[in-house]
mmCIF file of C-alpha atoms and ligand atoms in Angstrom:
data_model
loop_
_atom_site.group_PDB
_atom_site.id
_atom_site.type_symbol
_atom_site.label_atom_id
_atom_site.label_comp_id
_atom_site.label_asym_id
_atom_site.label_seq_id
_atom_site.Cartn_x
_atom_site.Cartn_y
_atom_site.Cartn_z
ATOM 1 C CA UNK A 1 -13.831 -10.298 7.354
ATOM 2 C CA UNK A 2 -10.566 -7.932 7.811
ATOM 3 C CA UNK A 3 -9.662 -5.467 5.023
ATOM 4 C CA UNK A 4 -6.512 -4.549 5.194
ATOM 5 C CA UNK A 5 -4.383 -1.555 3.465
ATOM 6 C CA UNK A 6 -1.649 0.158 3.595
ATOM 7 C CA UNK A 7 -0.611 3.620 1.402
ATOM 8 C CA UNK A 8 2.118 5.553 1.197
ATOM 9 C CA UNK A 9 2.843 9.044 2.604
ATOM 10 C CA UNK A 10 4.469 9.948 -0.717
ATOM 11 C CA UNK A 11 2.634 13.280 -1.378
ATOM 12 C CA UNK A 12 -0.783 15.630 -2.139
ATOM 13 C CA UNK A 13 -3.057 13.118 -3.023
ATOM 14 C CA UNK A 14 -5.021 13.707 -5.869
ATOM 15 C CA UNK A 15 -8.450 13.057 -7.693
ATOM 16 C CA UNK A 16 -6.175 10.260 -9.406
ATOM 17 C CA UNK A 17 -5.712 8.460 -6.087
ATOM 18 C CA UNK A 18 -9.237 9.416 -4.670
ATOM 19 C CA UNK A 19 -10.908 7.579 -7.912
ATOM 20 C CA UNK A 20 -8.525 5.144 -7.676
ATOM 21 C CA UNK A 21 -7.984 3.971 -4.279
ATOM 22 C CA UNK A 22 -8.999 5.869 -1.429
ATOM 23 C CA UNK A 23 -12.771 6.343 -2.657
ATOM 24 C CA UNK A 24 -12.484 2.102 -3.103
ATOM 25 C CA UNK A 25 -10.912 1.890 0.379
ATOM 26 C CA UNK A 26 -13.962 3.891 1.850
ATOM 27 C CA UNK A 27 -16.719 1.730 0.819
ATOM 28 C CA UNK A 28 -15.395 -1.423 1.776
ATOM 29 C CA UNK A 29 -15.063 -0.178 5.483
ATOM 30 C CA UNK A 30 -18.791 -1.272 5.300
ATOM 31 C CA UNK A 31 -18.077 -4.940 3.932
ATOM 32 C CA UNK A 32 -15.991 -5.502 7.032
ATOM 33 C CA UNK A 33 -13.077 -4.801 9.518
ATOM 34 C CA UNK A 34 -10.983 -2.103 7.930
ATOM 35 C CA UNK A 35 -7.635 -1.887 9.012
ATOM 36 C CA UNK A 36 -5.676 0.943 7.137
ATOM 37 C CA UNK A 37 -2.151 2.486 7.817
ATOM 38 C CA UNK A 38 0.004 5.224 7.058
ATOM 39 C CA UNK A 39 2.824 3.373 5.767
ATOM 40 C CA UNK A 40 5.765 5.737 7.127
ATOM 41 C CA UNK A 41 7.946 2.934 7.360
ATOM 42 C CA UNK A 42 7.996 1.962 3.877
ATOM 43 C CA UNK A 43 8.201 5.688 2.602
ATOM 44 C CA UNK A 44 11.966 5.619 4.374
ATOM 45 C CA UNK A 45 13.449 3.676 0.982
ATOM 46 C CA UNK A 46 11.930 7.242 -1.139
ATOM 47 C CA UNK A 47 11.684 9.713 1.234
ATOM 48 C CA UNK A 48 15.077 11.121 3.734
ATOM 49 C CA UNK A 49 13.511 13.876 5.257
ATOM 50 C CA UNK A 50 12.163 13.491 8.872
ATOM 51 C CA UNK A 51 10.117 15.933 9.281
ATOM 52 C CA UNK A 52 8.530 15.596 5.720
ATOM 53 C CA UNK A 53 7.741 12.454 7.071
ATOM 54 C CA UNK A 54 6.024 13.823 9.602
ATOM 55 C CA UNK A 55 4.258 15.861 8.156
ATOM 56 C CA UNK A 56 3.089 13.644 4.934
ATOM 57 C CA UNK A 57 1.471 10.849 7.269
ATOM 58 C CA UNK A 58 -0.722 14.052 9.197
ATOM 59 C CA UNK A 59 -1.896 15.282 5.937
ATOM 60 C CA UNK A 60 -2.480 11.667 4.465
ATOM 61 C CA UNK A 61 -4.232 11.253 7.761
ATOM 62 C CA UNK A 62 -6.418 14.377 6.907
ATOM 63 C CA UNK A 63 -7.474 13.664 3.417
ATOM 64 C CA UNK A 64 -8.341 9.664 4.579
ATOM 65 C CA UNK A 65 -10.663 10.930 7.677
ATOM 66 C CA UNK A 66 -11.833 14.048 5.077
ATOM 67 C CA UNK A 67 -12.811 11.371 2.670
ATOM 68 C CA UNK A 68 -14.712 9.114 5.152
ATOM 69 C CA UNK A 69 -12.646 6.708 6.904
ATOM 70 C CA UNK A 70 -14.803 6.614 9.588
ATOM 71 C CA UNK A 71 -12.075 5.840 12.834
ATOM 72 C CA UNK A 72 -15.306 4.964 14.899
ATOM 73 C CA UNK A 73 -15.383 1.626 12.400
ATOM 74 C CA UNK A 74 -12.275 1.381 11.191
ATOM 75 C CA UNK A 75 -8.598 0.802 12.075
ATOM 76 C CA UNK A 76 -6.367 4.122 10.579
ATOM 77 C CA UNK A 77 -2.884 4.384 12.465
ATOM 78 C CA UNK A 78 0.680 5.089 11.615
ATOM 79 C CA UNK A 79 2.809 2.029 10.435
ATOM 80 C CA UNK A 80 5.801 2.764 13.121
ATOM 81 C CA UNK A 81 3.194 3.178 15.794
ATOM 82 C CA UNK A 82 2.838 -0.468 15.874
ATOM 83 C CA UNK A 83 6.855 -1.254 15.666
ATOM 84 C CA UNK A 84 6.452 -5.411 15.994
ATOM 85 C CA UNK A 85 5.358 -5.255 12.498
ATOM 86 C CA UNK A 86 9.271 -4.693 11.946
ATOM 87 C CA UNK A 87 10.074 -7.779 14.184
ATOM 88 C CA UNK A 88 7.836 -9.357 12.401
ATOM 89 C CA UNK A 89 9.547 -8.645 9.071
ATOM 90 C CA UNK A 90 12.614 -10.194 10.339
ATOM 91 C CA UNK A 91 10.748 -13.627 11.331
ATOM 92 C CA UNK A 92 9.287 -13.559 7.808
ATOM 93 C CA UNK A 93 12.541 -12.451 6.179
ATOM 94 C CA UNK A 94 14.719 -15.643 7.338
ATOM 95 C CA UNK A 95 12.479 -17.675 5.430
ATOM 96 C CA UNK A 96 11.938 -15.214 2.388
ATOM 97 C CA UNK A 97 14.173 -16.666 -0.717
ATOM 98 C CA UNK A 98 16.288 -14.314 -2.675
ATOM 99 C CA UNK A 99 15.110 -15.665 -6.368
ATOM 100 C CA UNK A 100 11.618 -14.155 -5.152
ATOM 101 C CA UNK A 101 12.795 -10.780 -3.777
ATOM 102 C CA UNK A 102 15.060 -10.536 -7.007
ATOM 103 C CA UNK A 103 11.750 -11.146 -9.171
ATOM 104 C CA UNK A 104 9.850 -7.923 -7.741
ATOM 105 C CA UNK A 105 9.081 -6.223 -10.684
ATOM 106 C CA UNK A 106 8.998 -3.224 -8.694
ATOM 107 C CA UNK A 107 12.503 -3.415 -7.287
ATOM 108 C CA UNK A 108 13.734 -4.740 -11.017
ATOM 109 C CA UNK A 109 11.756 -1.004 -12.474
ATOM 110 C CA UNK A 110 13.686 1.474 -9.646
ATOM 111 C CA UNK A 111 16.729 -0.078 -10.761
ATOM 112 C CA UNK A 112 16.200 -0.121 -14.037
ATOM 113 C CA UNK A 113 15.437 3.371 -13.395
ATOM 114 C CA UNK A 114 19.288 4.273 -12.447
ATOM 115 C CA UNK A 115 18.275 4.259 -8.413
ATOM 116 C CA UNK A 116 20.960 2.457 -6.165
ATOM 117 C CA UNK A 117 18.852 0.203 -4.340
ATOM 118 C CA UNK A 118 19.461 -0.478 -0.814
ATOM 119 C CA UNK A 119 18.447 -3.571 1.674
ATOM 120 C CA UNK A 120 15.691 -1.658 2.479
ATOM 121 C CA UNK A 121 14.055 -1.018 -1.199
ATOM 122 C CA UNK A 122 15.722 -5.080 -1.501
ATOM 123 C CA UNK A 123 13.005 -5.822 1.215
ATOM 124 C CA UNK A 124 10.452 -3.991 1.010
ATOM 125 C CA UNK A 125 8.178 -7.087 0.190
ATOM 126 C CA UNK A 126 8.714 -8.895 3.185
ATOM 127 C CA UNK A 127 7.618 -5.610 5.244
ATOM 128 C CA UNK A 128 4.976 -5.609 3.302
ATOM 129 C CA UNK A 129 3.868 -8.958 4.127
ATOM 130 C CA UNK A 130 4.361 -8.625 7.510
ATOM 131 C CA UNK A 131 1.831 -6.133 7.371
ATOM 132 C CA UNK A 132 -0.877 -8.319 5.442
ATOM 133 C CA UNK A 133 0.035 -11.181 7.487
ATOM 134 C CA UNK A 134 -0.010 -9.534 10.984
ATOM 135 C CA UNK A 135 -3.711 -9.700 11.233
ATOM 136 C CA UNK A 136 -4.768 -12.895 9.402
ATOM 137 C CA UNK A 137 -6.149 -10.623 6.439
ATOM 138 C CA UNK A 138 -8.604 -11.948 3.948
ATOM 139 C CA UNK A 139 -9.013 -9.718 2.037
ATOM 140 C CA UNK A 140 -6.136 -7.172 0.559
ATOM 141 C CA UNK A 141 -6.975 -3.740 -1.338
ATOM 142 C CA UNK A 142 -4.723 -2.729 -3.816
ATOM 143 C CA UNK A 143 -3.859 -0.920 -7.385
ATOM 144 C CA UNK A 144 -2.609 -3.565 -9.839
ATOM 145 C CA UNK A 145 1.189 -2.834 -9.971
ATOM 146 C CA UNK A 146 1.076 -4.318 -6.266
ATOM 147 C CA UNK A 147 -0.504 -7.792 -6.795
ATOM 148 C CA UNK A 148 3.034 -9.232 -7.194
ATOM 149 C CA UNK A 149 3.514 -7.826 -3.821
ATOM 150 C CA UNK A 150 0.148 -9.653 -2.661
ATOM 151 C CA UNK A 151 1.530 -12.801 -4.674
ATOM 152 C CA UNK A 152 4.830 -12.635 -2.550
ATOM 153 C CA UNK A 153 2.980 -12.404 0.460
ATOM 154 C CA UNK A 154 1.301 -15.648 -0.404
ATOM 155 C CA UNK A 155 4.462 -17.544 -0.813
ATOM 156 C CA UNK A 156 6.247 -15.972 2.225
ATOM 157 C CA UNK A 157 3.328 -16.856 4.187
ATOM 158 C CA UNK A 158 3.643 -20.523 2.872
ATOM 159 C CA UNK A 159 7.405 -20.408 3.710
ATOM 160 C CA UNK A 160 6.891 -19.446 6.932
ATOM 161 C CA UNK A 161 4.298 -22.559 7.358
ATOM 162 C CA UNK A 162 6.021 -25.165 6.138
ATOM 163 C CA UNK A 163 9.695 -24.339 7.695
ATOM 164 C CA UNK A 164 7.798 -24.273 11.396
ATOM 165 C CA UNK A 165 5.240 -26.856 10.389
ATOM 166 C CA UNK A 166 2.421 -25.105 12.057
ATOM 167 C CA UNK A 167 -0.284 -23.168 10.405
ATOM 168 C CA UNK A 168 0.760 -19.515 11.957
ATOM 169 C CA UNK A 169 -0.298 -17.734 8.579
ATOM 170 C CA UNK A 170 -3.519 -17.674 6.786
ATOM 171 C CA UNK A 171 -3.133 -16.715 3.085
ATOM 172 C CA UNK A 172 -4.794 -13.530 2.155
ATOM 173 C CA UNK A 173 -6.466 -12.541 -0.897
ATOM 174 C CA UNK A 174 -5.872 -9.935 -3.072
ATOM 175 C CA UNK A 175 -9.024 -7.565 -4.278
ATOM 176 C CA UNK A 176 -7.249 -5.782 -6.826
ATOM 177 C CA UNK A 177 -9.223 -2.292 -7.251
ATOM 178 C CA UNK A 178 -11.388 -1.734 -10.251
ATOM 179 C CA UNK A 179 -8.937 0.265 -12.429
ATOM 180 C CA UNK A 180 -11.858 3.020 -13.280
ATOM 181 C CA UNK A 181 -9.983 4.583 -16.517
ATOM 182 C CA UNK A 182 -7.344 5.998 -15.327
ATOM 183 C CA UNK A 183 -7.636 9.422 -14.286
ATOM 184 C CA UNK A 184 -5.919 11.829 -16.349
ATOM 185 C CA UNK A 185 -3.901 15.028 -15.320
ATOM 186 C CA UNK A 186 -4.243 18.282 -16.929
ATOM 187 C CA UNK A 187 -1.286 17.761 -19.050
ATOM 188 C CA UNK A 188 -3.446 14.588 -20.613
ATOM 189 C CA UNK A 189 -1.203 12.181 -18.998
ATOM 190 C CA UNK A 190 -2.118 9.942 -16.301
ATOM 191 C CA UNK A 191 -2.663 12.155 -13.226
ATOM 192 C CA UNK A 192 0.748 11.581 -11.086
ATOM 193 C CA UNK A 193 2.846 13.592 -8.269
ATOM 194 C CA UNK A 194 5.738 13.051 -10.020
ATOM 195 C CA UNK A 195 4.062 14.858 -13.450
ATOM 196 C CA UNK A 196 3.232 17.575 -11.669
ATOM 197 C CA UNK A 197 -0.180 17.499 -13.586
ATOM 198 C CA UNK A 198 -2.426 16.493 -10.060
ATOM 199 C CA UNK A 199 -5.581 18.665 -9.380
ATOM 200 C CA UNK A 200 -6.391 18.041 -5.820
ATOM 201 C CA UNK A 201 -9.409 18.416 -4.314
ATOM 202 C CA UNK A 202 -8.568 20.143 -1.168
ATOM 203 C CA UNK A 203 -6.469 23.267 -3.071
ATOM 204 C CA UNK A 204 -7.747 26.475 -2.056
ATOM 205 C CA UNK A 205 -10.615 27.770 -4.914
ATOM 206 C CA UNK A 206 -7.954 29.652 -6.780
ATOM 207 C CA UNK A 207 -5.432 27.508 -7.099
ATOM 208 C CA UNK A 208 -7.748 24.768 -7.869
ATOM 209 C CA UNK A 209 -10.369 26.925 -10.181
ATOM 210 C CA UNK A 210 -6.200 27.977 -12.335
ATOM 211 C CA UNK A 211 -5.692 24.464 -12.662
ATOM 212 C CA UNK A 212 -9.050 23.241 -14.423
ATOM 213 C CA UNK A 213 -8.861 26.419 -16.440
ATOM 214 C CA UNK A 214 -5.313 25.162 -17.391
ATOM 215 C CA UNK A 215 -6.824 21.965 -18.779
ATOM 216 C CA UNK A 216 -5.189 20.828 -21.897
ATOM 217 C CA UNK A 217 -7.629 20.721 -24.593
ATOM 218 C CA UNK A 218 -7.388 21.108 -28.496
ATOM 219 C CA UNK A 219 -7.944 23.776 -30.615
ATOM 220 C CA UNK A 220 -10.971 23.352 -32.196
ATOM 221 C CA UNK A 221 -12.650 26.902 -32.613
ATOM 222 C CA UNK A 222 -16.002 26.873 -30.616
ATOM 223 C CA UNK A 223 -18.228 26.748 -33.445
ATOM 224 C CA UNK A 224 -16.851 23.252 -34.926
ATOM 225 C CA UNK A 225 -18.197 19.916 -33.368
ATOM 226 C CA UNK A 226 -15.585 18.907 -30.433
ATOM 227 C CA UNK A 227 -14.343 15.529 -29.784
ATOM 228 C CA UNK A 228 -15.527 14.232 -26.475
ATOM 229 C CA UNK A 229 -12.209 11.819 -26.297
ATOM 230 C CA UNK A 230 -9.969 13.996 -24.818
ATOM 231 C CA UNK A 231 -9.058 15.072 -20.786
ATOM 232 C CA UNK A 232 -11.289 17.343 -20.327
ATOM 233 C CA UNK A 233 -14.760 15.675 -20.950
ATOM 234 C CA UNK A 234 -12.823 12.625 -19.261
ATOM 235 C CA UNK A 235 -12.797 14.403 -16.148
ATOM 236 C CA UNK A 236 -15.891 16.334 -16.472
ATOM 237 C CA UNK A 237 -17.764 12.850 -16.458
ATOM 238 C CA UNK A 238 -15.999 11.712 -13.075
ATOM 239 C CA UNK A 239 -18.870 14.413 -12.046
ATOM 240 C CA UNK A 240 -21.795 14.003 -13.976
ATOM 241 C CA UNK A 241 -24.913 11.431 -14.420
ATOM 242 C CA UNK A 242 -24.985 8.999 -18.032
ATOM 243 C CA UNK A 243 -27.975 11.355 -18.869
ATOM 244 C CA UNK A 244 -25.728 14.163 -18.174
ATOM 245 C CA UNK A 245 -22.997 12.824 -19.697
ATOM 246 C CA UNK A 246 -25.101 11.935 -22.810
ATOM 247 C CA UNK A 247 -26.181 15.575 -22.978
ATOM 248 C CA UNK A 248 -22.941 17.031 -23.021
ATOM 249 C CA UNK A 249 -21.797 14.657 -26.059
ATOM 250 C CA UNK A 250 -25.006 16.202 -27.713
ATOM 251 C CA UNK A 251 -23.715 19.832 -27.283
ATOM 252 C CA UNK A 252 -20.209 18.940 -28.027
ATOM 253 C CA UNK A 253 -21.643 16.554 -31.398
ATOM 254 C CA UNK A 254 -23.356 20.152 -32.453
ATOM 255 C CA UNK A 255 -20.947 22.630 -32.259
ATOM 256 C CA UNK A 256 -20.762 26.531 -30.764
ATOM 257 C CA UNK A 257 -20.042 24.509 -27.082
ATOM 258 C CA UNK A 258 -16.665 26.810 -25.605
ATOM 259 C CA UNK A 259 -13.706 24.610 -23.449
ATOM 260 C CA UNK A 260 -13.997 27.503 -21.086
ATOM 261 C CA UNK A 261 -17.367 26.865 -20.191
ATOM 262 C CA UNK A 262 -16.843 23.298 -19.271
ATOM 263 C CA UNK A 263 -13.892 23.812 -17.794
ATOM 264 C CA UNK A 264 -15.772 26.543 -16.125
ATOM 265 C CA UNK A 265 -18.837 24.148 -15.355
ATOM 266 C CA UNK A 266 -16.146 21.202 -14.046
ATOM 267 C CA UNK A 267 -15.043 23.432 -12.067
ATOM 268 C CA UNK A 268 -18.392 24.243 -9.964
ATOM 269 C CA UNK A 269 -19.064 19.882 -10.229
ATOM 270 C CA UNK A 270 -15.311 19.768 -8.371
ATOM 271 C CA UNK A 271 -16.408 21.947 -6.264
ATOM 272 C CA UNK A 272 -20.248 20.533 -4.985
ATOM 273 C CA UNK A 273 -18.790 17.387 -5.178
ATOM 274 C CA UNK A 274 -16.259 17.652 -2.658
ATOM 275 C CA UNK A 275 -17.142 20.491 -0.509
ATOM 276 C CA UNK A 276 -18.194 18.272 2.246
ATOM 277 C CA UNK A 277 -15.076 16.593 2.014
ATOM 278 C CA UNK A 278 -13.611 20.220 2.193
ATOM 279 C CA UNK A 279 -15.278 21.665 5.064
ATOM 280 C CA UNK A 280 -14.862 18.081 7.126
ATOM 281 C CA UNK A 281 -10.987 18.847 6.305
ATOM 282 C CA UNK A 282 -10.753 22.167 7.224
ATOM 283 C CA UNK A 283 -12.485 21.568 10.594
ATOM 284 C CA UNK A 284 -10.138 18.499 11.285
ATOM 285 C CA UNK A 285 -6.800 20.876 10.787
ATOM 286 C CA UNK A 286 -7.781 22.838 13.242
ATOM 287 C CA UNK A 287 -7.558 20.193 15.461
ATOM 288 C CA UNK A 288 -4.352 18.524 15.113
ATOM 289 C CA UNK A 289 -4.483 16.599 18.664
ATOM 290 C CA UNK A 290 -7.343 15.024 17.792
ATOM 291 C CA UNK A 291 -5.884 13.351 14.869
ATOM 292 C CA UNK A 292 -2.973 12.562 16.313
ATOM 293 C CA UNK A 293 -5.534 10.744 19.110
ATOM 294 C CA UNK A 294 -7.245 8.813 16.289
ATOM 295 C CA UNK A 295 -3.656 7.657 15.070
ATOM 296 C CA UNK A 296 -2.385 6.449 18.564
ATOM 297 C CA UNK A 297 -6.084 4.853 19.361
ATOM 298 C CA UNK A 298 -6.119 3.007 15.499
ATOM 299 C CA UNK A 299 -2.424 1.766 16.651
ATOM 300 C CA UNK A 300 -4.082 0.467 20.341
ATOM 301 C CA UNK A 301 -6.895 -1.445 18.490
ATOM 302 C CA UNK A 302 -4.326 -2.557 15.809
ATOM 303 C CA UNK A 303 -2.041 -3.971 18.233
ATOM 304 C CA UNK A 304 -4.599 -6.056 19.986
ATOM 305 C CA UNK A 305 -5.983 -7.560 16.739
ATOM 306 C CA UNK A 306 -2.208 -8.411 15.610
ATOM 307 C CA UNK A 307 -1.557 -9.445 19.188
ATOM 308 C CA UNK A 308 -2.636 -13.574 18.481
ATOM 309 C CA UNK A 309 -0.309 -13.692 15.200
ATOM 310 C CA UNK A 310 2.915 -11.952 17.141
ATOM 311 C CA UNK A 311 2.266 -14.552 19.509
ATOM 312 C CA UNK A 312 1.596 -18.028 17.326
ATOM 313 C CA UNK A 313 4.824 -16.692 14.668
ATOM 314 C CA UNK A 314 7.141 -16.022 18.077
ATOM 315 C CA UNK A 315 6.013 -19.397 19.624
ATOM 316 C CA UNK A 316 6.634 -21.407 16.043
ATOM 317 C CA UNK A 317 9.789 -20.079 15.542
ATOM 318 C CA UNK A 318 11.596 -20.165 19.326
ATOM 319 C CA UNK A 319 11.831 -16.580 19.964
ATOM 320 C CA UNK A 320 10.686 -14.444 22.466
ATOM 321 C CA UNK A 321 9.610 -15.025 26.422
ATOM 322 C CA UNK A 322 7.874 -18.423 27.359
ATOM 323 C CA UNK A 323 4.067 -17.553 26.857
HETATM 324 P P1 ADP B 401 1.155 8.777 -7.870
HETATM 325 O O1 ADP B 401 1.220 8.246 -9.276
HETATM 326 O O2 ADP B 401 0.589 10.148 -7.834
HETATM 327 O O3 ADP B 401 2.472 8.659 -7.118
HETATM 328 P P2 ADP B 401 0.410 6.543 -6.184
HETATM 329 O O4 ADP B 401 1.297 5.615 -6.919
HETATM 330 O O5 ADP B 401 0.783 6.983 -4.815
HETATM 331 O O6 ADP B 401 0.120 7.832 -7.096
HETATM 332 O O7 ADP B 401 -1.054 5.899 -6.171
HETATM 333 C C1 ADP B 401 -1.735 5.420 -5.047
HETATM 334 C C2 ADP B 401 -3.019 4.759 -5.527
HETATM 335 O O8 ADP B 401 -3.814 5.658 -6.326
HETATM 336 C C3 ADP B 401 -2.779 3.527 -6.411
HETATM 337 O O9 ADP B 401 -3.656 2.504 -5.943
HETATM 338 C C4 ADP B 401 -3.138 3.938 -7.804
HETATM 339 O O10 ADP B 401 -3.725 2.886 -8.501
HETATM 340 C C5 ADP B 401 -4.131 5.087 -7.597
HETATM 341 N N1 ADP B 401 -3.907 6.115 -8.641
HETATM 342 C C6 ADP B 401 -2.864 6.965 -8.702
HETATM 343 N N2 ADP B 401 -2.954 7.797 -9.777
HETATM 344 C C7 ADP B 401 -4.088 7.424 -10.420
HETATM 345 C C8 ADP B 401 -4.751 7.894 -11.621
HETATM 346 N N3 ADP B 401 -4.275 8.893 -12.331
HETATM 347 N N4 ADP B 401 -5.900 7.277 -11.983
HETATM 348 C C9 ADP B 401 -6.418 6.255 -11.236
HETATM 349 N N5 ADP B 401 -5.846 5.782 -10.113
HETATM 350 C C10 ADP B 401 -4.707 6.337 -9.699
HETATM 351 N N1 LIG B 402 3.229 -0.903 -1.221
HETATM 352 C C1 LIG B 402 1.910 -0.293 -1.155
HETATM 353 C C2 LIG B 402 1.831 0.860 -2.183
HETATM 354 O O1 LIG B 402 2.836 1.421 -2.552
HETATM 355 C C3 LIG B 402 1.646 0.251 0.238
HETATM 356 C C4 LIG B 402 1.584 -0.855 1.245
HETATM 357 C C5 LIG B 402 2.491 -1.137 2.232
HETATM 358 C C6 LIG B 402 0.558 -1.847 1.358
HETATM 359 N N2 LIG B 402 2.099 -2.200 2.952
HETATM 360 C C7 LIG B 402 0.925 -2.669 2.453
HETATM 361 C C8 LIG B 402 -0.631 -2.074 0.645
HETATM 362 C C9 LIG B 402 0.112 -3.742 2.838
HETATM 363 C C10 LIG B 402 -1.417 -3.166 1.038
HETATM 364 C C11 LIG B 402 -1.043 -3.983 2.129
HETATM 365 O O2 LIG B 402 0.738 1.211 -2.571
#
């Protein structure tokens, strides 16, 4: 079975994403092929800066092979290493209708938002399908707000099919990833870059130990029973046990427990928890070659599994040298 995913270089990531996606995207590497990529490509309708870029998809890189994307089982690489995916975007494009690119609720949001779309944020579906499609993917990991773009995908790939009459395109499935309750940020929002609310779990101990103490919380005094339904005991429990978990209700249910001292106890849980994680991180920085050598080998192996569809799509639709 191939697994196949693709996340953006848009920022930090965050215990919001690990809990959400890239903790998700880890296990499955043992249900089958994992594919994954740096999707630089797509990040050029959000982000303008080239050497941000550049430097995103490296530290996205970092946290992924920190977290356990293991590159001796999996595919990682960097979207524009393997440019056919583009060319493959324009065979899939010429088939694409309009009506369904104008129904992307993403698209409709950003410009409801007040952003001037361009062809590029117009399109970014059909990219995106290209991606999915490229290997023959069954199965598709993803947060909810894509599955349109998985349902697009579907009807591309039928598109494609039916204008070239040839099967070139298997339809993939979407595994939509358990929405685990939301993380929340230390404002008590949902944890988000663009809140500027994100603990992550590779800050330095200061900066991360400032943030947890910064926790929003309520002001019950310490020796009044606390209510358990609020951000802090939301993300303490990411980190503890049910027994644990059912403890700490206990002492909150009886008064005299302080915030500070579970902030100060999340803290050390943050801490045990992803120190591996942190030390495999560190030790990968210092070796930026080496990452860049997983990238290019990921895009090598990559190439060669997308290698049959480039050829059956070219064939089916006239293009390209006589194979
Ligand atoms: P951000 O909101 O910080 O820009 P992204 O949109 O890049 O995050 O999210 C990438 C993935 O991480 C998505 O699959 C999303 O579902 C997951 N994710 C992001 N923030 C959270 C959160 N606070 N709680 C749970 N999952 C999250
Ligand atoms: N659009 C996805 C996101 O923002 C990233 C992505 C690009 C993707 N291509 C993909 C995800 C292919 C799954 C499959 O999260």
């Amino acid at each position: 079975m191939r697994i196949l995913s693709g996340i953006q270089p848009s920022g930090e990531s965050h215990m919001g994403n690990f809990f959400g996606a890239m903790r998700q995207h880890v296990e499955l590497q043992e249900r089958g092929q994992g594919i994954y990529f740096l999707a630089d490509y797509h990040s050029m309708t959000s982000v303008r800066d080239a050497e941000e870029r550049r430097h995103l998809v490296i530290e996205l890189a970092l946290d992924y092979l920190a977290c356990g994307l293991d590159p001796a089982r999996s595919v990682l690489y960097r979207q524009s290493d393997l440019p056919e995916t583009t060319e493959l975007a324009w065979l899939l494009t010429t088939v694409t209708p309009m009506g369904l690119l104008l129904r992307a609720h993403s698209y409709k949001d950003k410009v409801d938002q007040g952003i001037q779309p361009d062809h590029g944020l117009f399109a970014y579906p059909v990219l995106m399908a290209a991606d999915i499609l490229q290997y023959n993917s069954d199965l598709v990991p993803v947060g909810q707000d894509q599955k349109q773009h998985l349902e697009m995908t579907r009807d591309i790939a039928v598109k494609f099919n039916q204008a070239y009459e040839r099967e070139v395109f298997q339809l993939p499935e979407p595994h939509i990833l358990k929405a685990v309750a939301v993380v929340p940020g230390t404002d008590g929002r949902k944890m988000s870059k663009s809140y500027g609310n994100l603990l992550r779990m590779f800050w330095p101990e200061k900066k991360l130990r400032k943030a947890i103490m910064a926790i929003v919380t309520d002001s019950t005094p310490v020796e009044e029973p606390k209510d358990t339904d609020q951000t802090l005991f939301q993300l303490w429990s990411l980190f503890a046990d049910p027994d644990e978990q059912a403890e700490m209700s206990a002492r909150a249910a009886a008064g005299g427990l302080g915030y500070g001292d579970v902030k100060k106890d999340l803290y050390e849980r943050v801490l045990s928890y992803f120190g591996p994680y942190r030390e495999r991180r560190s030790e990968l920085a210092k070796r930026p070659d080496d990452v860049e050598d997983i990238l290019r080998a990921g895009a090598g192996r990559a190439r060669e599994l997308a290698m049959p569809v480039f050829e059956a799509a070219r064939s089916a639709a006239g293009v390209g040298p006589l194979g």
